[in-house]
Amino acid sequence: MELYLIRHWKTKGNLEKRYIGTTDEPILSGSERDLWEKRLHRILPDVSCVAVSPMKRCRESAELLFPGKKQEVCDAFRECDFGQFENRNYEELKNRPEYQRWIDSGGMEAFPGGESRERFAGRCVEGFVQKVTELQERKIERAAFVVHGGTIMAILEWLDHKQRPFYQWQAENGAAFYVRTEREILRGTCKEIRKL
């Protein structure tokens, strides 16, 4: 099975370097987005399934890339719940002790009032395995997942046979990855992952 993991296009919060998880922002318009859309139209093949996070930014990005294609919404693909850090940026948080604790933990401590990286990654991977298993049962050979940066990081860390860490997989807005899976999807069994 061939899978394409695509991070949604930029939002206002992304430009302002805010922690945007549960905030349901639309994507930005403009010439830069048009160039991104045209580039991905050239390199993405036709897919039989488009799985998306329920967030507006993912659904709008999917509609641009796969116009008219039915979107299969997967709640497990939501971005991390950043709790008290939601919709704030470094400048607004840098003097808060709980933010410094989170930084010092290497991002492993749970966001105050939100999710831990472990819980978030577990949710994303569980949803991914369920969706891929369902797609295999439906004999789907090529699918796209239009999701969040954190979702992509969690899935690729889990799949990667080289066991590269979570933050190794950071993806800018609009990034796309190609993944080729074997019949059974297991942790660390994917040998072909590449950025497009």
CSV table of N, CA and C in Angstrom, one decimal, residues 43 115 132-133 178:
chain,number,residue,atom,x,y,z
A,43,ILE,N,2.9,16.4,-8.1
A,43,ILE,CA,3.7,15.2,-7.5
A,43,ILE,C,2.8,14.2,-6.9
A,115,GLU,N,-2.7,17.1,26.7
A,115,GLU,CA,-2.1,15.8,26.5
A,115,GLU,C,-0.6,15.7,26.7
A,132,VAL,N,-5.5,2.1,8.4
A,132,VAL,CA,-4.8,1.3,7.4
A,132,VAL,C,-5.3,-0.1,7.3
A,133,THR,N,-5.6,-0.7,8.4
A,133,THR,CA,-6.2,-2.1,8.4
A,133,THR,C,-7.5,-2.1,7.6
A,178,TYR,N,6.0,10.2,1.6
A,178,TYR,CA,5.5,9.0,0.9
A,178,TYR,C,5.9,7.8,1.8
